[in-house]
PDB file of N, CA and C in Angstrom:
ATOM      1  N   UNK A   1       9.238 -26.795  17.818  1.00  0.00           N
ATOM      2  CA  UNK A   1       8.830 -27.213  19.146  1.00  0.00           C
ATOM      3  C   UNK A   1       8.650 -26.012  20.072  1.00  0.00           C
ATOM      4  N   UNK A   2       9.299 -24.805  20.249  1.00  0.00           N
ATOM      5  CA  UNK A   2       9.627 -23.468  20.746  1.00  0.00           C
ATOM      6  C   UNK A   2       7.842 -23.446  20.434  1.00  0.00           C
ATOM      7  N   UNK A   3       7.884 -23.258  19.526  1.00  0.00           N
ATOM      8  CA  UNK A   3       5.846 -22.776  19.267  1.00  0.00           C
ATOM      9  C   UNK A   3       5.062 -23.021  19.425  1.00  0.00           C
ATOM     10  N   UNK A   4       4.866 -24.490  19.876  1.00  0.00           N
ATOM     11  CA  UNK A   4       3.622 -24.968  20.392  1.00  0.00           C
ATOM     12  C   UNK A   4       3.875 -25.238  21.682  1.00  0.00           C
ATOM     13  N   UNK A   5       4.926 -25.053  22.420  1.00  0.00           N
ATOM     14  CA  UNK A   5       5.433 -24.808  24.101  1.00  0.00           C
ATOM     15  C   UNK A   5       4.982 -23.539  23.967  1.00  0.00           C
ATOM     16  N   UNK A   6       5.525 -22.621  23.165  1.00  0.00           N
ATOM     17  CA  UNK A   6       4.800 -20.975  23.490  1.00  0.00           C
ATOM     18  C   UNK A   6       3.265 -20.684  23.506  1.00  0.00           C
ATOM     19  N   UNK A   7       2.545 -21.628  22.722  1.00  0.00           N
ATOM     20  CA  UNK A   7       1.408 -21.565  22.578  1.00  0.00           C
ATOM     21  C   UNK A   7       0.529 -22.672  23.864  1.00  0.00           C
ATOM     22  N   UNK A   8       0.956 -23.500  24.421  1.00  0.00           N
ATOM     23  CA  UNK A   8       0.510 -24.224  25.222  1.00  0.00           C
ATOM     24  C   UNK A   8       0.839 -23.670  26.618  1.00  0.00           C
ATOM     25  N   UNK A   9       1.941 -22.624  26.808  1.00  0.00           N
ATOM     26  CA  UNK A   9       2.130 -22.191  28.079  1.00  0.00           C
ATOM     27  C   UNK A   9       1.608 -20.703  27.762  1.00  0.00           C
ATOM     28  N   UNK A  10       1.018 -20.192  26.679  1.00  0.00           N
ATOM     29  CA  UNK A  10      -0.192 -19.004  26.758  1.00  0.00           C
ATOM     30  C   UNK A  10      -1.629 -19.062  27.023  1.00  0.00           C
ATOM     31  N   UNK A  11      -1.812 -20.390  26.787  1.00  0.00           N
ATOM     32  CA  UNK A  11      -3.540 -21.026  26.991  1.00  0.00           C
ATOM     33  C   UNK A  11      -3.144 -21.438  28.259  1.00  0.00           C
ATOM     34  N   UNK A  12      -2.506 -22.153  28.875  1.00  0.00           N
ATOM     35  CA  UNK A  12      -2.062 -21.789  30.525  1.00  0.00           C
ATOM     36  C   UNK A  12      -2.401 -20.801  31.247  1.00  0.00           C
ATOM     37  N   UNK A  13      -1.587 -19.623  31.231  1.00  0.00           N
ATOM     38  CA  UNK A  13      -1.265 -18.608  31.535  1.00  0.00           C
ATOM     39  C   UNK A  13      -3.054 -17.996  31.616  1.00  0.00           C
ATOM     40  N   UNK A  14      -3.935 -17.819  30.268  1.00  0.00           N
ATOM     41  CA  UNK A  14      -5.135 -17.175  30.317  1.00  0.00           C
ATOM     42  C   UNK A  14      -5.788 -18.115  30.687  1.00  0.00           C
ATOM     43  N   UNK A  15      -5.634 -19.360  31.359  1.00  0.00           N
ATOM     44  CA  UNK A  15      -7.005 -20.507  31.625  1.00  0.00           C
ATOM     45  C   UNK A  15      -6.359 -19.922  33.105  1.00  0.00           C
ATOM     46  N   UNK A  16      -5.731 -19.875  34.255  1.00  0.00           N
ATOM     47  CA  UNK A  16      -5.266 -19.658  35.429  1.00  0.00           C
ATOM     48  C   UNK A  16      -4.978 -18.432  35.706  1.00  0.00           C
ATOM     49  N   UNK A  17      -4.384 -17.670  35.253  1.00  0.00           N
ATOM     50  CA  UNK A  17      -3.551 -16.188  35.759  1.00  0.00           C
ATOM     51  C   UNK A  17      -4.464 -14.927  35.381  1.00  0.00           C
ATOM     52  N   UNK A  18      -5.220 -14.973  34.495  1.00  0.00           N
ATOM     53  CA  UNK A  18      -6.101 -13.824  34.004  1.00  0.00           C
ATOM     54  C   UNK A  18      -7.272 -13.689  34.491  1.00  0.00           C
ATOM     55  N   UNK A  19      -7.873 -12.721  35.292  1.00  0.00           N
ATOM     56  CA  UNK A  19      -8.997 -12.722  35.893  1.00  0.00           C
ATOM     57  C   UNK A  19     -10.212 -11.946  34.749  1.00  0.00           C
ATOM     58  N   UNK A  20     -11.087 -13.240  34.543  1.00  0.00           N
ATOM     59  CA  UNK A  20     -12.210 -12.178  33.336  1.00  0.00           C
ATOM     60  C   UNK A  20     -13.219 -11.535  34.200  1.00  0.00           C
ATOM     61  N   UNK A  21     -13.460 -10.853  33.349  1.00  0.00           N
ATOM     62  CA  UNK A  21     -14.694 -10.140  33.649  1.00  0.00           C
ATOM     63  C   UNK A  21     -16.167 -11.040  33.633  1.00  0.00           C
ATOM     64  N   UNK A  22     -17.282 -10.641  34.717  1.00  0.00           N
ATOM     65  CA  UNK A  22     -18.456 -11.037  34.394  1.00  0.00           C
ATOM     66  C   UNK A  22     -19.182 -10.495  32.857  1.00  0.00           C
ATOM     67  N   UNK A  23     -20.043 -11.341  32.389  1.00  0.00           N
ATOM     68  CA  UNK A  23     -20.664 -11.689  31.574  1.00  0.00           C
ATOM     69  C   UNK A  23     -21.615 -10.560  31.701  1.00  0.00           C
ATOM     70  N   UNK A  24     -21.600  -9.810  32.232  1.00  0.00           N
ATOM     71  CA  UNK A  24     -22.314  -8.651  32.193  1.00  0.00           C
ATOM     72  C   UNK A  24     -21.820  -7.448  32.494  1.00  0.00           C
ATOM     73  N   UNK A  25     -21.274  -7.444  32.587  1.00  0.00           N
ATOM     74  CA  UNK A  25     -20.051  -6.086  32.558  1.00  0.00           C
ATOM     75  C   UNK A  25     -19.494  -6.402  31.246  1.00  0.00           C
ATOM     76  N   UNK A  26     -19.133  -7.655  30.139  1.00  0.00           N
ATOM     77  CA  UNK A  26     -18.613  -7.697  29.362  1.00  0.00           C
ATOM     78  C   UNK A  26     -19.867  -6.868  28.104  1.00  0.00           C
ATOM     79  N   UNK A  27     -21.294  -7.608  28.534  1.00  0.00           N
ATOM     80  CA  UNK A  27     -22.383  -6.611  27.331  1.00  0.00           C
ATOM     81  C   UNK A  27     -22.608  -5.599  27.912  1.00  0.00           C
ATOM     82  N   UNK A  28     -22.190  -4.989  29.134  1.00  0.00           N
ATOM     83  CA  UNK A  28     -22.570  -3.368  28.990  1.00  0.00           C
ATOM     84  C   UNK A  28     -21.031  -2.564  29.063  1.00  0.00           C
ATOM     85  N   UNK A  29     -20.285  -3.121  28.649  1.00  0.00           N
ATOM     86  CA  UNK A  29     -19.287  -2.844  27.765  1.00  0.00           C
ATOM     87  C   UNK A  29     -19.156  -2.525  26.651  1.00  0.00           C
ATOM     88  N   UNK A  30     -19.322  -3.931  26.189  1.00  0.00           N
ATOM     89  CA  UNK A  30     -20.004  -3.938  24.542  1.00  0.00           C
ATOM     90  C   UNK A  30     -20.752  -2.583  24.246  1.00  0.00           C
ATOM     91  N   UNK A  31     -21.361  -2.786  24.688  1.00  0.00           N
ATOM     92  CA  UNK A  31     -22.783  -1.223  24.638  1.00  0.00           C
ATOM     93  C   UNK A  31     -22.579  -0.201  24.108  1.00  0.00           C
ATOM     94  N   UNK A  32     -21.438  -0.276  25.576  1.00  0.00           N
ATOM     95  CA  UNK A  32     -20.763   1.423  25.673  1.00  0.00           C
ATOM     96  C   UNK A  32     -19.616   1.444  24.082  1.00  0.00           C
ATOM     97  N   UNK A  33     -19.131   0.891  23.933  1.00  0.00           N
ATOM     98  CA  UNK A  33     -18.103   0.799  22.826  1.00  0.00           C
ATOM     99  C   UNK A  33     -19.128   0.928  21.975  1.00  0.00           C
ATOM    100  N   UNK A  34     -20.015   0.195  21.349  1.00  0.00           N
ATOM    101  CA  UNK A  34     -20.844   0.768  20.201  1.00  0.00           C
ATOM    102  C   UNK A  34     -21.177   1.492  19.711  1.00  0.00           C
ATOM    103  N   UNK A  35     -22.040   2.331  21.259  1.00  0.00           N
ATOM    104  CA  UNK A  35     -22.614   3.544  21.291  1.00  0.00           C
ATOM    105  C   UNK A  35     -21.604   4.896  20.542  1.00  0.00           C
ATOM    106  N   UNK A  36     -20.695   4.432  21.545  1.00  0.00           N
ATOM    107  CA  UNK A  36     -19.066   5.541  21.078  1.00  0.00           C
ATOM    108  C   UNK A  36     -19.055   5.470  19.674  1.00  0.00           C
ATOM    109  N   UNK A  37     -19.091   4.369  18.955  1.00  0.00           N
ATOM    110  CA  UNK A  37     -18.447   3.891  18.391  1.00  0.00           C
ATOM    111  C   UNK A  37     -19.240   4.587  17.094  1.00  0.00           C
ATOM    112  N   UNK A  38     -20.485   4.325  17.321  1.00  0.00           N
ATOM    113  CA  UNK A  38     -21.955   5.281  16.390  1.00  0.00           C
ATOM    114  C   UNK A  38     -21.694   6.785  16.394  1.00  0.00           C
ATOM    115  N   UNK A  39     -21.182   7.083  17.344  1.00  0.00           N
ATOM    116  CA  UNK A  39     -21.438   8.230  17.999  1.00  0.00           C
ATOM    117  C   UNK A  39     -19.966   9.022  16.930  1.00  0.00           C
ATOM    118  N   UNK A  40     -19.067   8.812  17.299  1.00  0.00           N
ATOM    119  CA  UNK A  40     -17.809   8.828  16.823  1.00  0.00           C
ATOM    120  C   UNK A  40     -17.767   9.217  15.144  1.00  0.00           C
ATOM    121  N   UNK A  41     -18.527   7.629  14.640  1.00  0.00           N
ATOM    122  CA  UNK A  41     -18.434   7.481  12.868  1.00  0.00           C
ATOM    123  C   UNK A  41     -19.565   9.097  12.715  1.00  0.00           C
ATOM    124  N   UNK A  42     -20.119   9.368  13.120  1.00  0.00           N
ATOM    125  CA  UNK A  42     -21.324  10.305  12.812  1.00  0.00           C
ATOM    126  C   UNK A  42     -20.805  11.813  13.273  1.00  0.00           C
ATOM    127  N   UNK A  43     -19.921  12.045  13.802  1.00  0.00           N
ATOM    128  CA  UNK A  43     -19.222  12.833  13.984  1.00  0.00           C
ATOM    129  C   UNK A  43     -18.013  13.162  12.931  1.00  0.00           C
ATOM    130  N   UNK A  44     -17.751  12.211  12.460  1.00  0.00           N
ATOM    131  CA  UNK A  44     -16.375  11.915  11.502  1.00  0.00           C
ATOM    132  C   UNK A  44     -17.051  12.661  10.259  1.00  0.00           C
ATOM    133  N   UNK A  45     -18.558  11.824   9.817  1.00  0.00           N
ATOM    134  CA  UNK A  45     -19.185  12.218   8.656  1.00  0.00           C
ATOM    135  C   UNK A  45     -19.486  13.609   8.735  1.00  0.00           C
ATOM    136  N   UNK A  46     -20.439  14.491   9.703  1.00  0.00           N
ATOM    137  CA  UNK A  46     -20.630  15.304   9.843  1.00  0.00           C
ATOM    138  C   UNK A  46     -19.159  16.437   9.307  1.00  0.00           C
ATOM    139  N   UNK A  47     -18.437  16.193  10.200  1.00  0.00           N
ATOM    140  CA  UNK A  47     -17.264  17.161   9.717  1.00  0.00           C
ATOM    141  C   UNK A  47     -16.545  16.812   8.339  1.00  0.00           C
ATOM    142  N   UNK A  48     -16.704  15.680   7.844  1.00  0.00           N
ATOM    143  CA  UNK A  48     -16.618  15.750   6.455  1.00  0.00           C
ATOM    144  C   UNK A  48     -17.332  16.133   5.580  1.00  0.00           C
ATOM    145  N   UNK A  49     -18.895  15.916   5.937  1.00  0.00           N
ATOM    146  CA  UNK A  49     -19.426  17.197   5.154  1.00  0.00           C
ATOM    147  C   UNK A  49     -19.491  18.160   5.094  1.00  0.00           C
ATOM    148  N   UNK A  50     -19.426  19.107   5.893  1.00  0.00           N
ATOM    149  CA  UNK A  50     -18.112  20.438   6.879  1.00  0.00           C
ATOM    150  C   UNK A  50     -17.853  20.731   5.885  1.00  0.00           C
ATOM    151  N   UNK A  51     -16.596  20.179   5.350  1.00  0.00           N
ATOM    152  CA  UNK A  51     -15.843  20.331   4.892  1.00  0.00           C
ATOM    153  C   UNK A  51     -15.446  20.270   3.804  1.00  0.00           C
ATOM    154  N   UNK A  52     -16.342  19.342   3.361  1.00  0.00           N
ATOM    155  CA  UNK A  52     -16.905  19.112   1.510  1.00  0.00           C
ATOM    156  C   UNK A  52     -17.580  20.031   0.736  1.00  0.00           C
ATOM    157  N   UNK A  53     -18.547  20.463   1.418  1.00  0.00           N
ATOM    158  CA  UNK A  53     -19.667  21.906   1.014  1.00  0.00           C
ATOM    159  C   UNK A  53     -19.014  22.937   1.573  1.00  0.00           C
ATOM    160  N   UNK A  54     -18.094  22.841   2.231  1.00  0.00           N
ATOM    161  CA  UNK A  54     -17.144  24.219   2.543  1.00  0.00           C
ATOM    162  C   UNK A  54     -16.198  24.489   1.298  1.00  0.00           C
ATOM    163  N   UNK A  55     -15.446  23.200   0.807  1.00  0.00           N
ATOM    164  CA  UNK A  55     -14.175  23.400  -0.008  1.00  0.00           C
ATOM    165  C   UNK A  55     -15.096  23.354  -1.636  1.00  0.00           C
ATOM    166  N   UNK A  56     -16.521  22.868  -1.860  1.00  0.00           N
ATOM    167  CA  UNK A  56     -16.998  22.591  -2.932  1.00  0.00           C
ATOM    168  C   UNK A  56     -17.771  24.290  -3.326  1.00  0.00           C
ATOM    169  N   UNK A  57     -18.202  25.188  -1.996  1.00  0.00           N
ATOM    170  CA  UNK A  57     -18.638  26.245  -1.832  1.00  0.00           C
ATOM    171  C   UNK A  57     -17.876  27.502  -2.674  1.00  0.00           C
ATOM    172  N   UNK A  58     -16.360  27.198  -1.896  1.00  0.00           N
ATOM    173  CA  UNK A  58     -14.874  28.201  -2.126  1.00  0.00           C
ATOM    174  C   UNK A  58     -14.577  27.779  -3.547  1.00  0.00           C
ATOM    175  N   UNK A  59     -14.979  26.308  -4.087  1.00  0.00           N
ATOM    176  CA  UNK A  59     -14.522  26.608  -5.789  1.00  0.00           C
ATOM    177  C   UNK A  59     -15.993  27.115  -6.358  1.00  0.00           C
ATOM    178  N   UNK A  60     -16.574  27.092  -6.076  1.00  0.00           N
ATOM    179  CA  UNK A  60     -17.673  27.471  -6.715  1.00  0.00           C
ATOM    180  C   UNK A  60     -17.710  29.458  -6.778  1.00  0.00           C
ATOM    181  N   UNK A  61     -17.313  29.754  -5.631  1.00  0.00           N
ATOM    182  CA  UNK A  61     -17.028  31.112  -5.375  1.00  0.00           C
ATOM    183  C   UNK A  61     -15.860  31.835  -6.014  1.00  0.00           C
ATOM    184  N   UNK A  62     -14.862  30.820  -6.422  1.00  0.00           N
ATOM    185  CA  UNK A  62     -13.872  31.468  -7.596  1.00  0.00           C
ATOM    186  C   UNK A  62     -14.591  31.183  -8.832  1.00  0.00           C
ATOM    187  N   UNK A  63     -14.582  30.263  -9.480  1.00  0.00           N
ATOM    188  CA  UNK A  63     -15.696  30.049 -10.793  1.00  0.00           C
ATOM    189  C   UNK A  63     -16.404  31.578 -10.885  1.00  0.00           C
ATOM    190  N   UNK A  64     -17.088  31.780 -10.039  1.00  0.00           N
ATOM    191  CA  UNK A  64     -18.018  33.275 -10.405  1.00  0.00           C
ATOM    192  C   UNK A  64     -17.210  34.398 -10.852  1.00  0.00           C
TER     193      UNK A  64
END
């Protein structure tokens, strides 16, 4: 019983007490998080290839 009182006085709480955001501030939100988000993974890759043809370079350079 504790759990569905906890759960019925949390859908409360966010239907009254929580102020949302407009519907457009929420997609140019969205946006911005994506963008980052592209932006970020492509950065990640980049320095892993860095770092792949760097460390694949240095065995190749002992081998010789």
């Amino acid at each position: 019983m504790k759990v569905v009182n906890y759960i019925s006085e949390a859908f409360e709480e966010l239907k009254s007490n929580v102020t949302w955001p407009e519907w457009a501030e929420v997609q140019r939100l969205t946006i911005v998080v994506a963008v980052f988000s592209v932006l970020f993974a492509l950065a990640t890759w980049g320095v892993d290839e860095v770092f792949a043809k760097s460390i694949a370079g240095f065995f190749n350079w002992l081998k010789a």
